[in-house]
Amino acid sequence: MLNLVLFGPPGAGKGTQSNLLIDKYNLVHLSTGDILRGEIKAGTTLGLEAKAIMDRGDLVSDEIVIGMISSKLDNNPNSNGFIFDGFPRTAAQANALDNLLSDKGTSISAMLSLKVEDAELIKRLLARGQDSGRADDKNESIIANRINEYNNKTAPLKDFYAAQKKLSEIEGLGSVEDIAKKLNSVIDNL
Ligand code: AMP
């Protein structure tokens, strides 16, 4: 199986690149942000609980997102592999993911980490907020909180995967096609 963690701060291009990778490598895309937004749209209890947290730019509880990923893994038993986008975001989530995959006799193949500087992230997120109407992309102080959460709780996971010799850092500035080529070359050399 090919199991990839597509990593990086909000606005780094994880969703865009995931969409290209799932087609090229025939993978299942698991974005916890997309799953949570689906729950909000469907008006579920989980969605209602998550909405206020997401609107502030805080992280939803580990228990909730780990449960969501666990059931998605169970629902796709014959997949060629998975792209984890926006997950894991904390040490507890990274440990849980290793355990869930190990229970299924597989593991993470690589973490592909997109590097983009803060000023560019803010510009991209505000532009996306105008197009998509996402509440957490529209307000600069919420964006700043999300980048803060990333720096404090999520960025340290690079060390977790580096210790397993699985980390590749990729420059996330440039055309979508150029970044895709760089990602493909890392994956093809795994
Ligand atoms: P994203 O679409 O990945 O930018 O996620 C949007 C929001 O959903 C985040 O700001 C968090 O509030 C929540 N979220 C998504 N994934 C996670 C996760 N793995 N852990 C905690 N919160 C998450």
Short mmCIF file of C-alpha atoms and ligand atoms in Angstrom, two decimals:
data_model
loop_
_atom_site.label_atom_id
_atom_site.label_comp_id
_atom_site.label_asym_id
_atom_site.label_seq_id
_atom_site.Cartn_x
_atom_site.Cartn_y
_atom_site.Cartn_z
CA MET A 1 0.00 0.00 0.00
CA LEU A 2 1.00 3.59 -0.58
CA ASN A 3 0.02 5.67 2.46
CA LEU A 4 1.00 9.33 2.28
CA VAL A 5 0.71 12.13 4.81
CA LEU A 6 0.39 15.36 2.82
CA PHE A 7 1.53 17.93 5.32
CA GLY A 8 1.86 21.68 5.67
CA PRO A 9 0.19 24.78 7.13
CA PRO A 10 -3.31 25.89 6.12
CA GLY A 11 -3.16 27.26 2.58
CA ALA A 12 -0.06 25.27 1.60
CA GLY A 13 -1.92 23.52 -1.25
CA LYS A 14 -2.60 20.13 0.36
CA GLY A 15 -6.14 19.82 -1.04
CA THR A 16 -5.12 20.83 -4.57
CA GLN A 17 -2.18 18.43 -4.66
CA SER A 18 -4.19 15.61 -3.04
CA ASN A 19 -6.68 15.78 -5.89
CA LEU A 20 -3.88 15.24 -8.42
CA LEU A 21 -2.23 12.46 -6.41
CA ILE A 22 -5.40 10.40 -5.89
CA ASP A 23 -5.87 10.16 -9.67
CA LYS A 24 -2.24 9.43 -10.48
CA TYR A 25 -1.70 6.77 -7.80
CA ASN A 26 -5.27 5.53 -7.36
CA LEU A 27 -5.51 6.46 -3.69
CA VAL A 28 -8.35 7.30 -1.32
CA HIS A 29 -8.31 10.94 -0.14
CA LEU A 30 -8.98 11.36 3.59
CA SER A 31 -9.27 15.03 4.55
CA THR A 32 -10.50 15.49 8.11
CA GLY A 33 -11.40 19.12 7.29
CA ASP A 34 -13.60 17.97 4.36
CA ILE A 35 -15.20 15.23 6.49
CA LEU A 36 -15.96 17.75 9.27
CA ARG A 37 -17.42 20.26 6.80
CA GLY A 38 -19.60 17.42 5.45
CA GLU A 39 -20.88 16.74 8.98
CA ILE A 40 -21.70 20.45 9.43
CA LYS A 41 -23.58 20.51 6.12
CA ALA A 42 -25.52 17.40 7.08
CA GLY A 43 -26.41 19.01 10.41
CA THR A 44 -25.21 16.08 12.53
CA THR A 45 -24.52 16.40 16.27
CA LEU A 46 -20.82 15.99 15.56
CA GLY A 47 -21.02 18.76 12.96
CA LEU A 48 -22.77 21.11 15.35
CA GLU A 49 -20.13 20.42 17.99
CA ALA A 50 -17.25 20.93 15.55
CA LYS A 51 -18.57 24.09 13.88
CA ALA A 52 -17.93 26.52 16.72
CA ILE A 53 -14.40 25.15 17.19
CA MET A 54 -13.60 25.34 13.46
CA ASP A 55 -15.04 28.85 13.15
CA ARG A 56 -12.54 29.97 15.81
CA GLY A 57 -9.66 28.23 14.05
CA ASP A 58 -9.01 25.90 17.00
CA LEU A 59 -8.41 22.17 16.67
CA VAL A 60 -11.28 19.71 17.05
CA SER A 61 -10.63 17.03 19.71
CA ASP A 62 -8.26 14.17 18.94
CA GLU A 63 -10.95 11.67 19.91
CA ILE A 64 -13.36 12.93 17.24
CA VAL A 65 -10.92 13.08 14.34
CA ILE A 66 -9.22 9.77 15.20
CA GLY A 67 -12.67 8.11 15.31
CA MET A 68 -13.49 9.56 11.88
CA ILE A 69 -10.25 8.31 10.33
CA SER A 70 -10.65 4.89 11.93
CA SER A 71 -14.08 4.38 10.40
CA LYS A 72 -12.92 5.63 6.97
CA LEU A 73 -10.05 3.11 7.04
CA ASP A 74 -12.52 0.35 7.91
CA ASN A 75 -14.82 1.45 5.08
CA ASN A 76 -12.09 1.17 2.43
CA PRO A 77 -10.56 -2.29 2.99
CA ASN A 78 -9.43 -2.82 -0.61
CA SER A 79 -7.82 0.53 -1.23
CA ASN A 80 -4.47 0.85 -2.95
CA GLY A 81 -3.54 3.33 -0.24
CA PHE A 82 -4.56 6.61 1.38
CA ILE A 83 -3.63 10.28 1.32
CA PHE A 84 -4.02 11.82 4.74
CA ASP A 85 -4.67 15.55 4.27
CA GLY A 86 -4.97 17.72 7.38
CA PHE A 87 -4.44 14.66 9.58
CA PRO A 88 -2.52 13.98 11.79
CA ARG A 89 -2.33 17.42 13.43
CA THR A 90 -1.17 16.45 16.94
CA ALA A 91 1.23 13.90 18.45
CA ALA A 92 -1.75 11.89 19.77
CA GLN A 93 -3.20 11.72 16.25
CA ALA A 94 0.14 10.65 14.73
CA ASN A 95 0.52 7.85 17.29
CA ALA A 96 -3.08 6.73 16.78
CA LEU A 97 -2.59 6.66 12.99
CA ASP A 98 0.52 4.48 13.32
CA ASN A 99 -1.46 2.07 15.53
CA LEU A 100 -4.52 1.99 13.25
CA LEU A 101 -2.36 1.24 10.20
CA SER A 102 -0.28 -1.32 12.05
CA ASP A 103 -3.49 -3.15 13.07
CA LYS A 104 -4.21 -3.42 9.35
CA GLY A 105 -0.69 -4.69 8.59
CA THR A 106 0.44 -1.51 6.88
CA SER A 107 2.17 1.80 7.69
CA ILE A 108 2.85 5.34 6.48
CA SER A 109 5.09 5.30 3.40
CA ALA A 110 6.10 8.98 3.55
CA MET A 111 5.28 12.42 4.89
CA LEU A 112 5.38 15.02 2.12
CA SER A 113 5.62 18.42 3.78
CA LEU A 114 4.86 21.55 1.74
CA LYS A 115 6.80 24.64 2.80
CA VAL A 116 5.15 28.05 2.26
CA GLU A 117 5.86 31.29 4.14
CA ASP A 118 3.20 32.93 6.32
CA ALA A 119 2.56 36.05 4.17
CA GLU A 120 1.79 33.85 1.14
CA LEU A 121 -0.49 31.57 3.23
CA ILE A 122 -2.52 34.54 4.47
CA LYS A 123 -2.88 35.88 0.92
CA ARG A 124 -4.04 32.49 -0.42
CA LEU A 125 -6.49 31.85 2.44
CA LEU A 126 -8.12 35.27 2.15
CA ALA A 127 -8.53 34.71 -1.61
CA ARG A 128 -10.04 31.27 -0.97
CA GLY A 129 -12.40 32.79 1.61
CA GLN A 130 -13.78 35.12 -1.05
CA ASP A 131 -14.40 32.21 -3.46
CA SER A 132 -15.60 29.48 -1.11
CA GLY A 133 -17.22 31.53 1.63
CA ARG A 134 -15.43 29.44 4.27
CA ALA A 135 -15.85 31.37 7.53
CA ASP A 136 -12.40 30.39 8.82
CA ASP A 137 -10.75 31.79 5.65
CA LYS A 138 -12.38 35.20 5.81
CA ASN A 139 -10.99 36.71 8.98
CA GLU A 140 -7.31 37.50 9.43
CA SER A 141 -7.25 36.89 13.19
CA ILE A 142 -8.81 33.42 12.72
CA ILE A 143 -6.26 32.67 10.00
CA ALA A 144 -3.51 33.79 12.39
CA ASN A 145 -4.91 31.43 15.06
CA ARG A 146 -4.89 28.51 12.61
CA ILE A 147 -1.27 29.21 11.63
CA ASN A 148 -0.44 29.45 15.34
CA GLU A 149 -2.11 26.09 16.06
CA TYR A 150 -0.12 24.63 13.16
CA ASN A 151 3.19 25.99 14.45
CA ASN A 152 2.57 24.92 18.06
CA LYS A 153 0.87 21.53 17.75
CA THR A 154 1.27 20.29 14.20
CA ALA A 155 4.67 21.35 12.79
CA PRO A 156 6.51 19.28 15.48
CA LEU A 157 5.14 16.14 13.77
CA LYS A 158 7.84 16.62 11.15
CA ASP A 159 10.29 15.39 13.80
CA PHE A 160 8.07 12.37 14.49
CA TYR A 161 8.25 11.27 10.84
CA ALA A 162 11.88 12.36 10.40
CA ALA A 163 12.76 9.95 13.23
CA GLN A 164 11.13 7.21 11.13
CA LYS A 165 13.12 8.43 8.07
CA LYS A 166 9.88 9.27 6.27
CA LEU A 167 10.01 13.07 5.98
CA SER A 168 10.45 14.88 2.65
CA GLU A 169 10.17 18.66 2.57
CA ILE A 170 9.01 20.24 -0.68
CA GLU A 171 8.98 23.94 -1.62
CA GLY A 172 5.29 24.82 -1.93
CA LEU A 173 5.74 28.03 -3.91
CA GLY A 174 5.36 27.86 -7.70
CA SER A 175 2.85 26.50 -10.20
CA VAL A 176 0.52 23.65 -9.25
CA GLU A 177 2.13 21.54 -12.00
CA ASP A 178 5.70 22.18 -10.82
CA ILE A 179 4.84 21.27 -7.23
CA ALA A 180 3.00 18.13 -8.45
CA LYS A 181 6.14 17.10 -10.38
CA LYS A 182 8.28 17.45 -7.27
CA LEU A 183 5.81 15.37 -5.22
CA ASN A 184 5.64 12.71 -7.94
CA SER A 185 9.40 12.41 -8.04
CA VAL A 186 9.63 11.84 -4.28
CA ILE A 187 6.83 9.21 -4.44
CA ASP A 188 8.32 7.45 -7.46
CA ASN A 189 11.60 7.10 -5.57
CA LEU A 190 10.07 5.53 -2.45
P1 AMP B 1 -8.65 22.11 7.11
O1 AMP B 1 -9.72 21.98 6.07
O2 AMP B 1 -7.71 20.94 7.11
O3 AMP B 1 -7.94 23.44 7.04
O4 AMP B 1 -9.39 22.07 8.52
C1 AMP B 1 -10.33 23.06 8.89
C2 AMP B 1 -10.57 22.99 10.39
O5 AMP B 1 -11.10 21.71 10.74
C3 AMP B 1 -9.34 23.15 11.27
O6 AMP B 1 -9.03 24.52 11.49
C4 AMP B 1 -9.78 22.45 12.54
O7 AMP B 1 -10.67 23.24 13.28
C5 AMP B 1 -10.57 21.27 11.98
N1 AMP B 1 -9.71 20.08 11.73
C6 AMP B 1 -9.46 19.50 10.53
N2 AMP B 1 -8.65 18.45 10.67
C7 AMP B 1 -8.36 18.36 11.99
C8 AMP B 1 -7.54 17.50 12.76
N3 AMP B 1 -6.83 16.50 12.19
N4 AMP B 1 -7.48 17.72 14.09
C9 AMP B 1 -8.18 18.70 14.69
N5 AMP B 1 -8.95 19.57 14.02
C10 AMP B 1 -9.05 19.41 12.67
#
